[in-house]
């Protein structure tokens, strides 16, 4: 078990990639290798089955298995955050209960998407899932179509299980939350350096740290504006298409994972990969996750499952 304050001390949290074998099933061996590299780099937590980890493409059996496996293998060395949120409150409750039963330290809870609800409905939804155990609330209007405003968050911020926000609404909002005593983790990699060092953010929940964990941890440890400037083009490329398309492609380009893509995700185009290749080769090989020199993925090697 970890206390709320111990969880809040995690500065760099990776939204960990879920790798697949040739049949398109979750490859636990590769998953463990990816997580071990994160630990070695100094990452303090992982989100399991988040958007980057393609929880949206898993059935609940797979999703909860991966959370349980992460707890069993890594909970002594990392904060394990299970993405057990859903746009269906009953499903979110069920998944969150199972996640805590297997030992996860915290949940990541998102507001209902697509079938959006009222402010009163949002309040009821979050209170129900927060009652189960510690949770980060994730605000990403670009995916949900609905902004969780500071006025709304004020209604749940005093809940005993509210850890804080994963916030994609920009650094001004993060700064205000932190001034109000609400812990925030940046959800935007390209803003995370300034969020932490200029706006008081507790940390970042990152996609880019899948690929360059040592450099990203270094970036969050102390102000390094020049390093940040050098890495922003790579961060931007990793979001040239909706996440996780580019991080999936990048990790296949470096040999960290097999080029197996669960539909509807497909690799970046050759032109996009060429752009990324220039950025990847500008990073020292030892800083990249993977065991080969970065290269464009051979079309015949790609499997869409």
mmCIF file of C-alpha atoms in Angstrom:
data_model
loop_
_atom_site.group_PDB
_atom_site.id
_atom_site.type_symbol
_atom_site.label_atom_id
_atom_site.label_comp_id
_atom_site.label_asym_id
_atom_site.label_seq_id
_atom_site.Cartn_x
_atom_site.Cartn_y
_atom_site.Cartn_z
ATOM 1 C CA UNK A 1 0.000 0.000 0.000
ATOM 2 C CA UNK A 2 1.005 3.601 -0.597
ATOM 3 C CA UNK A 3 -0.393 6.671 1.053
ATOM 4 C CA UNK A 4 -1.937 9.485 -0.944
ATOM 5 C CA UNK A 5 1.119 11.626 -0.252
ATOM 6 C CA UNK A 6 3.455 8.893 -1.452
ATOM 7 C CA UNK A 7 1.489 8.640 -4.677
ATOM 8 C CA UNK A 8 1.641 12.420 -5.119
ATOM 9 C CA UNK A 9 5.449 12.288 -4.940
ATOM 10 C CA UNK A 10 5.645 10.472 -8.295
ATOM 11 C CA UNK A 11 7.020 13.115 -10.663
ATOM 12 C CA UNK A 12 7.394 11.184 -13.918
ATOM 13 C CA UNK A 13 4.623 8.706 -14.665
ATOM 14 C CA UNK A 14 4.687 6.880 -17.982
ATOM 15 C CA UNK A 15 1.482 5.999 -19.793
ATOM 16 C CA UNK A 16 3.043 2.683 -20.686
ATOM 17 C CA UNK A 17 2.762 1.126 -24.148
ATOM 18 C CA UNK A 18 1.115 -2.310 -24.423
ATOM 19 C CA UNK A 19 3.118 -4.550 -26.798
ATOM 20 C CA UNK A 20 1.701 -7.454 -28.810
ATOM 21 C CA UNK A 21 2.954 -10.734 -30.210
ATOM 22 C CA UNK A 22 2.484 -11.816 -33.836
ATOM 23 C CA UNK A 23 -1.027 -13.021 -33.085
ATOM 24 C CA UNK A 24 -2.007 -9.632 -31.686
ATOM 25 C CA UNK A 25 -2.163 -10.828 -28.077
ATOM 26 C CA UNK A 26 -0.523 -8.934 -25.210
ATOM 27 C CA UNK A 27 3.140 -9.885 -24.921
ATOM 28 C CA UNK A 28 3.974 -9.879 -21.214
ATOM 29 C CA UNK A 29 7.654 -10.589 -21.803
ATOM 30 C CA UNK A 30 8.077 -7.438 -23.884
ATOM 31 C CA UNK A 31 5.843 -5.480 -21.500
ATOM 32 C CA UNK A 32 8.126 -6.414 -18.617
ATOM 33 C CA UNK A 33 11.194 -5.353 -20.601
ATOM 34 C CA UNK A 34 9.618 -1.976 -21.320
ATOM 35 C CA UNK A 35 8.714 -1.445 -17.674
ATOM 36 C CA UNK A 36 12.163 -2.492 -16.442
ATOM 37 C CA UNK A 37 13.697 0.163 -18.691
ATOM 38 C CA UNK A 38 11.340 2.751 -17.214
ATOM 39 C CA UNK A 39 12.395 1.789 -13.696
ATOM 40 C CA UNK A 40 16.082 1.901 -14.597
ATOM 41 C CA UNK A 41 15.590 5.406 -16.005
ATOM 42 C CA UNK A 42 14.038 6.714 -12.801
ATOM 43 C CA UNK A 43 10.364 6.731 -13.754
ATOM 44 C CA UNK A 44 8.260 6.540 -10.602
ATOM 45 C CA UNK A 45 4.896 5.311 -11.863
ATOM 46 C CA UNK A 46 3.035 3.814 -14.808
ATOM 47 C CA UNK A 47 -0.505 4.095 -16.082
ATOM 48 C CA UNK A 48 -1.583 0.641 -17.240
ATOM 49 C CA UNK A 49 -4.080 0.367 -20.076
ATOM 50 C CA UNK A 50 -4.401 4.105 -20.638
ATOM 51 C CA UNK A 51 -5.003 5.613 -24.065
ATOM 52 C CA UNK A 52 -1.323 5.100 -24.891
ATOM 53 C CA UNK A 53 -1.545 1.529 -23.600
ATOM 54 C CA UNK A 54 -4.658 0.980 -25.727
ATOM 55 C CA UNK A 55 -7.022 0.085 -22.926
ATOM 56 C CA UNK A 56 -9.739 1.178 -25.320
ATOM 57 C CA UNK A 57 -8.822 -1.755 -27.584
ATOM 58 C CA UNK A 58 -8.801 -4.355 -24.800
ATOM 59 C CA UNK A 59 -11.636 -6.352 -23.354
ATOM 60 C CA UNK A 60 -11.949 -6.045 -19.588
ATOM 61 C CA UNK A 61 -10.409 -9.483 -19.046
ATOM 62 C CA UNK A 62 -7.198 -8.390 -20.805
ATOM 63 C CA UNK A 63 -7.255 -4.975 -19.199
ATOM 64 C CA UNK A 64 -7.603 -6.221 -15.635
ATOM 65 C CA UNK A 65 -5.107 -9.030 -16.226
ATOM 66 C CA UNK A 66 -2.490 -6.481 -17.268
ATOM 67 C CA UNK A 67 -3.160 -4.357 -14.179
ATOM 68 C CA UNK A 68 -2.879 -7.445 -11.949
ATOM 69 C CA UNK A 69 0.330 -8.507 -13.694
ATOM 70 C CA UNK A 70 1.810 -5.029 -13.224
ATOM 71 C CA UNK A 71 0.955 -5.099 -9.527
ATOM 72 C CA UNK A 72 2.452 -8.547 -9.066
ATOM 73 C CA UNK A 73 5.653 -7.708 -10.917
ATOM 74 C CA UNK A 74 6.345 -4.058 -10.162
ATOM 75 C CA UNK A 75 4.265 -2.618 -7.309
ATOM 76 C CA UNK A 76 7.230 -2.607 -4.925
ATOM 77 C CA UNK A 77 9.178 -0.342 -7.284
ATOM 78 C CA UNK A 78 6.531 1.754 -9.047
ATOM 79 C CA UNK A 79 3.220 3.430 -8.420
ATOM 80 C CA UNK A 80 0.736 1.307 -10.377
ATOM 81 C CA UNK A 81 -2.161 3.322 -11.750
ATOM 82 C CA UNK A 82 -4.895 1.354 -13.473
ATOM 83 C CA UNK A 83 -6.923 3.107 -16.134
ATOM 84 C CA UNK A 84 -10.295 1.819 -14.963
ATOM 85 C CA UNK A 85 -12.405 4.771 -16.050
ATOM 86 C CA UNK A 86 -15.250 4.431 -18.507
ATOM 87 C CA UNK A 87 -18.105 6.408 -20.003
ATOM 88 C CA UNK A 88 -20.343 3.769 -18.407
ATOM 89 C CA UNK A 89 -20.479 4.354 -14.647
ATOM 90 C CA UNK A 90 -21.377 0.749 -13.857
ATOM 91 C CA UNK A 91 -18.402 -0.487 -15.883
ATOM 92 C CA UNK A 92 -16.085 2.049 -14.247
ATOM 93 C CA UNK A 93 -17.208 0.938 -10.788
ATOM 94 C CA UNK A 94 -16.781 -2.749 -11.599
ATOM 95 C CA UNK A 95 -13.342 -2.311 -13.188
ATOM 96 C CA UNK A 96 -12.131 -0.039 -10.408
ATOM 97 C CA UNK A 97 -13.234 -2.486 -7.726
ATOM 98 C CA UNK A 98 -11.392 -5.305 -9.499
ATOM 99 C CA UNK A 99 -8.300 -3.145 -9.967
ATOM 100 C CA UNK A 100 -8.059 -2.306 -6.278
ATOM 101 C CA UNK A 101 -8.781 -5.933 -5.362
ATOM 102 C CA UNK A 102 -5.644 -6.920 -7.306
ATOM 103 C CA UNK A 103 -3.571 -4.283 -5.518
ATOM 104 C CA UNK A 104 -3.246 -1.259 -7.803
ATOM 105 C CA UNK A 105 -2.284 1.887 -5.935
ATOM 106 C CA UNK A 106 -4.581 4.300 -7.765
ATOM 107 C CA UNK A 107 -7.078 4.576 -10.577
ATOM 108 C CA UNK A 108 -7.184 6.958 -13.526
ATOM 109 C CA UNK A 109 -10.741 8.175 -14.004
ATOM 110 C CA UNK A 110 -12.001 10.043 -17.057
ATOM 111 C CA UNK A 111 -15.287 11.845 -17.497
ATOM 112 C CA UNK A 112 -17.937 10.067 -19.595
ATOM 113 C CA UNK A 113 -17.157 10.579 -23.291
ATOM 114 C CA UNK A 114 -19.380 10.338 -26.378
ATOM 115 C CA UNK A 115 -22.529 9.845 -24.300
ATOM 116 C CA UNK A 116 -21.836 13.087 -22.451
ATOM 117 C CA UNK A 117 -23.810 13.901 -19.351
ATOM 118 C CA UNK A 118 -24.860 16.899 -17.254
ATOM 119 C CA UNK A 119 -22.825 18.534 -14.502
ATOM 120 C CA UNK A 120 -24.992 16.740 -11.962
ATOM 121 C CA UNK A 121 -24.352 13.459 -13.738
ATOM 122 C CA UNK A 122 -20.603 14.098 -13.778
ATOM 123 C CA UNK A 123 -20.636 14.777 -10.054
ATOM 124 C CA UNK A 124 -22.484 11.553 -9.319
ATOM 125 C CA UNK A 125 -20.188 9.569 -11.624
ATOM 126 C CA UNK A 126 -16.981 10.813 -10.004
ATOM 127 C CA UNK A 127 -18.250 10.471 -6.460
ATOM 128 C CA UNK A 128 -19.166 6.840 -7.118
ATOM 129 C CA UNK A 129 -15.710 5.915 -8.445
ATOM 130 C CA UNK A 130 -13.821 8.049 -5.908
ATOM 131 C CA UNK A 131 -15.605 6.261 -3.089
ATOM 132 C CA UNK A 132 -13.790 3.057 -4.138
ATOM 133 C CA UNK A 133 -10.203 4.263 -3.797
ATOM 134 C CA UNK A 134 -7.523 6.849 -4.670
ATOM 135 C CA UNK A 135 -7.849 8.325 -8.153
ATOM 136 C CA UNK A 136 -6.367 10.803 -10.574
ATOM 137 C CA UNK A 137 -9.045 12.660 -12.543
ATOM 138 C CA UNK A 138 -8.131 12.992 -16.212
ATOM 139 C CA UNK A 139 -9.248 16.066 -18.140
ATOM 140 C CA UNK A 140 -8.712 15.790 -21.893
ATOM 141 C CA UNK A 141 -11.477 17.690 -23.716
ATOM 142 C CA UNK A 142 -10.008 16.801 -27.114
ATOM 143 C CA UNK A 143 -10.986 13.174 -26.517
ATOM 144 C CA UNK A 144 -14.083 13.494 -24.340
ATOM 145 C CA UNK A 145 -15.658 16.568 -25.935
ATOM 146 C CA UNK A 146 -16.333 17.999 -22.478
ATOM 147 C CA UNK A 147 -14.068 20.170 -20.334
ATOM 148 C CA UNK A 148 -13.827 19.495 -16.611
ATOM 149 C CA UNK A 149 -13.579 23.090 -15.464
ATOM 150 C CA UNK A 150 -11.987 24.253 -12.209
ATOM 151 C CA UNK A 151 -15.459 25.226 -10.980
ATOM 152 C CA UNK A 152 -16.565 21.630 -11.434
ATOM 153 C CA UNK A 153 -13.405 20.096 -9.927
ATOM 154 C CA UNK A 154 -13.969 22.216 -6.808
ATOM 155 C CA UNK A 155 -16.972 19.976 -6.123
ATOM 156 C CA UNK A 156 -14.855 16.824 -5.800
ATOM 157 C CA UNK A 157 -11.428 18.140 -4.744
ATOM 158 C CA UNK A 158 -12.193 17.610 -1.046
ATOM 159 C CA UNK A 159 -13.026 13.926 -1.517
ATOM 160 C CA UNK A 160 -10.718 11.811 0.636
ATOM 161 C CA UNK A 161 -9.626 9.745 -2.407
ATOM 162 C CA UNK A 162 -8.983 12.624 -4.813
ATOM 163 C CA UNK A 163 -5.247 12.567 -5.640
ATOM 164 C CA UNK A 164 -5.248 15.340 -8.220
ATOM 165 C CA UNK A 165 -5.579 16.096 -11.919
ATOM 166 C CA UNK A 166 -4.002 14.841 -15.092
ATOM 167 C CA UNK A 167 -4.663 18.101 -16.891
ATOM 168 C CA UNK A 168 -4.487 18.837 -20.613
ATOM 169 C CA UNK A 169 -6.004 22.308 -20.300
ATOM 170 C CA UNK A 170 -2.708 24.195 -20.308
ATOM 171 C CA UNK A 171 -0.193 25.549 -17.842
ATOM 172 C CA UNK A 172 -2.191 28.543 -16.663
ATOM 173 C CA UNK A 173 -4.893 26.212 -15.421
ATOM 174 C CA UNK A 174 -2.286 23.940 -13.829
ATOM 175 C CA UNK A 175 -0.714 26.909 -12.039
ATOM 176 C CA UNK A 176 -4.083 27.968 -10.627
ATOM 177 C CA UNK A 177 -4.878 24.470 -9.446
ATOM 178 C CA UNK A 178 -1.542 24.221 -7.677
ATOM 179 C CA UNK A 179 -2.100 27.613 -6.020
ATOM 180 C CA UNK A 180 -5.462 26.286 -4.833
ATOM 181 C CA UNK A 181 -3.814 23.211 -3.326
ATOM 182 C CA UNK A 182 -4.891 20.777 -6.058
ATOM 183 C CA UNK A 183 -2.059 18.544 -7.265
ATOM 184 C CA UNK A 184 -1.606 18.499 -11.048
ATOM 185 C CA UNK A 185 0.295 16.406 -13.554
ATOM 186 C CA UNK A 186 0.706 17.786 -17.044
ATOM 187 C CA UNK A 187 -0.953 15.722 -19.746
ATOM 188 C CA UNK A 188 0.901 17.568 -22.517
ATOM 189 C CA UNK A 189 4.514 16.451 -22.996
ATOM 190 C CA UNK A 190 5.547 19.581 -24.868
ATOM 191 C CA UNK A 191 4.354 21.763 -21.958
ATOM 192 C CA UNK A 192 5.548 19.532 -19.118
ATOM 193 C CA UNK A 193 8.978 21.116 -18.556
ATOM 194 C CA UNK A 194 7.485 24.549 -18.037
ATOM 195 C CA UNK A 195 4.533 23.107 -16.129
ATOM 196 C CA UNK A 196 6.887 21.644 -13.536
ATOM 197 C CA UNK A 197 9.558 24.325 -13.347
ATOM 198 C CA UNK A 198 7.538 27.492 -13.897
ATOM 199 C CA UNK A 199 3.959 26.662 -12.923
ATOM 200 C CA UNK A 200 4.339 24.352 -9.942
ATOM 201 C CA UNK A 201 3.034 21.098 -11.393
ATOM 202 C CA UNK A 202 3.666 17.953 -9.372
ATOM 203 C CA UNK A 203 4.831 16.171 -12.506
ATOM 204 C CA UNK A 204 3.831 14.694 -15.837
ATOM 205 C CA UNK A 205 1.953 11.658 -17.103
ATOM 206 C CA UNK A 206 3.898 11.153 -20.285
ATOM 207 C CA UNK A 207 3.814 9.423 -23.651
ATOM 208 C CA UNK A 208 7.311 10.510 -24.713
ATOM 209 C CA UNK A 209 8.912 8.852 -21.694
ATOM 210 C CA UNK A 210 8.100 5.498 -23.303
ATOM 211 C CA UNK A 211 10.775 6.299 -25.881
ATOM 212 C CA UNK A 212 13.358 8.442 -24.060
ATOM 213 C CA UNK A 213 12.780 7.800 -20.342
ATOM 214 C CA UNK A 214 16.223 8.896 -19.101
ATOM 215 C CA UNK A 215 16.080 12.183 -20.970
ATOM 216 C CA UNK A 216 12.525 12.849 -19.894
ATOM 217 C CA UNK A 217 13.309 12.156 -16.244
ATOM 218 C CA UNK A 218 16.295 14.490 -16.523
ATOM 219 C CA UNK A 219 14.074 17.150 -18.045
ATOM 220 C CA UNK A 220 11.658 16.968 -15.117
ATOM 221 C CA UNK A 221 14.367 16.807 -12.439
ATOM 222 C CA UNK A 222 15.638 20.366 -12.929
ATOM 223 C CA UNK A 223 15.113 23.285 -15.319
ATOM 224 C CA UNK A 224 16.786 22.545 -18.637
ATOM 225 C CA UNK A 225 15.302 24.884 -21.238
ATOM 226 C CA UNK A 226 17.889 24.042 -23.890
ATOM 227 C CA UNK A 227 17.304 20.293 -23.597
ATOM 228 C CA UNK A 228 13.574 20.920 -23.657
ATOM 229 C CA UNK A 229 13.951 22.989 -26.832
ATOM 230 C CA UNK A 230 15.918 20.171 -28.455
ATOM 231 C CA UNK A 231 13.309 17.546 -27.560
ATOM 232 C CA UNK A 232 10.101 19.450 -28.393
ATOM 233 C CA UNK A 233 10.265 18.596 -32.144
ATOM 234 C CA UNK A 234 10.391 14.892 -31.217
ATOM 235 C CA UNK A 235 7.501 15.340 -28.786
ATOM 236 C CA UNK A 236 5.491 17.142 -31.460
ATOM 237 C CA UNK A 237 6.173 14.367 -33.970
ATOM 238 C CA UNK A 238 4.865 11.827 -31.465
ATOM 239 C CA UNK A 239 1.533 13.636 -31.710
ATOM 240 C CA UNK A 240 1.475 14.189 -35.485
ATOM 241 C CA UNK A 241 -1.443 11.739 -35.554
ATOM 242 C CA UNK A 242 -3.788 10.869 -32.694
ATOM 243 C CA UNK A 243 -1.937 9.134 -29.879
ATOM 244 C CA UNK A 244 -0.832 6.278 -29.726
ATOM 245 C CA UNK A 245 -0.185 5.943 -33.463
ATOM 246 C CA UNK A 246 3.212 7.650 -33.478
ATOM 247 C CA UNK A 247 4.572 6.155 -30.248
ATOM 248 C CA UNK A 248 3.573 2.699 -31.522
ATOM 249 C CA UNK A 249 5.426 3.428 -34.760
ATOM 250 C CA UNK A 250 8.475 4.893 -33.017
ATOM 251 C CA UNK A 251 8.914 1.925 -30.690
ATOM 252 C CA UNK A 252 8.642 -0.440 -33.660
ATOM 253 C CA UNK A 253 11.223 1.663 -35.530
ATOM 254 C CA UNK A 254 13.683 1.227 -32.641
ATOM 255 C CA UNK A 255 12.982 -2.489 -32.275
ATOM 256 C CA UNK A 256 11.481 -2.106 -28.806
ATOM 257 C CA UNK A 257 8.234 -3.787 -29.905
ATOM 258 C CA UNK A 258 7.077 -5.819 -32.862
ATOM 259 C CA UNK A 259 5.288 -3.822 -35.608
ATOM 260 C CA UNK A 260 1.940 -5.334 -34.658
ATOM 261 C CA UNK A 261 -0.932 -2.836 -34.622
ATOM 262 C CA UNK A 262 -4.390 -3.440 -33.244
ATOM 263 C CA UNK A 263 -6.904 -1.787 -35.534
ATOM 264 C CA UNK A 264 -8.035 0.887 -35.982
ATOM 265 C CA UNK A 265 -4.423 1.992 -35.390
ATOM 266 C CA UNK A 266 -1.998 1.635 -38.292
ATOM 267 C CA UNK A 267 1.626 2.804 -38.645
ATOM 268 C CA UNK A 268 2.586 6.293 -39.663
ATOM 269 C CA UNK A 269 3.094 6.772 -43.388
ATOM 270 C CA UNK A 270 6.566 6.417 -44.903
ATOM 271 C CA UNK A 271 6.819 10.192 -45.201
ATOM 272 C CA UNK A 272 5.957 10.608 -41.529
ATOM 273 C CA UNK A 273 8.401 7.867 -40.563
ATOM 274 C CA UNK A 274 11.173 9.594 -42.528
ATOM 275 C CA UNK A 275 10.508 12.767 -40.584
ATOM 276 C CA UNK A 276 10.626 10.795 -37.343
ATOM 277 C CA UNK A 277 13.768 8.961 -38.365
ATOM 278 C CA UNK A 278 15.667 12.252 -38.564
ATOM 279 C CA UNK A 279 14.481 13.118 -35.065
ATOM 280 C CA UNK A 280 15.260 9.672 -33.654
ATOM 281 C CA UNK A 281 18.767 9.577 -35.096
ATOM 282 C CA UNK A 282 19.475 12.958 -33.518
ATOM 283 C CA UNK A 283 19.119 11.281 -30.116
ATOM 284 C CA UNK A 284 22.019 9.216 -28.796
ATOM 285 C CA UNK A 285 21.225 5.521 -29.215
ATOM 286 C CA UNK A 286 21.674 4.790 -25.517
ATOM 287 C CA UNK A 287 18.832 7.182 -24.709
ATOM 288 C CA UNK A 288 16.332 5.416 -26.981
ATOM 289 C CA UNK A 289 14.267 2.448 -25.826
ATOM 290 C CA UNK A 290 14.952 -0.366 -28.295
ATOM 291 C CA UNK A 291 17.739 -2.625 -29.415
ATOM 292 C CA UNK A 292 18.307 -1.672 -33.052
ATOM 293 C CA UNK A 293 19.368 1.418 -34.956
ATOM 294 C CA UNK A 294 16.162 3.301 -35.790
ATOM 295 C CA UNK A 295 14.815 2.495 -39.238
ATOM 296 C CA UNK A 296 11.638 2.828 -41.247
ATOM 297 C CA UNK A 297 9.384 -0.180 -40.708
ATOM 298 C CA UNK A 298 9.354 -2.617 -43.608
ATOM 299 C CA UNK A 299 5.860 -2.839 -45.007
ATOM 300 C CA UNK A 300 5.986 -6.635 -45.132
ATOM 301 C CA UNK A 301 6.779 -6.769 -41.414
ATOM 302 C CA UNK A 302 3.674 -4.835 -40.366
ATOM 303 C CA UNK A 303 0.776 -6.851 -38.967
ATOM 304 C CA UNK A 304 -2.668 -5.330 -38.555
ATOM 305 C CA UNK A 305 -4.808 -7.373 -36.212
#
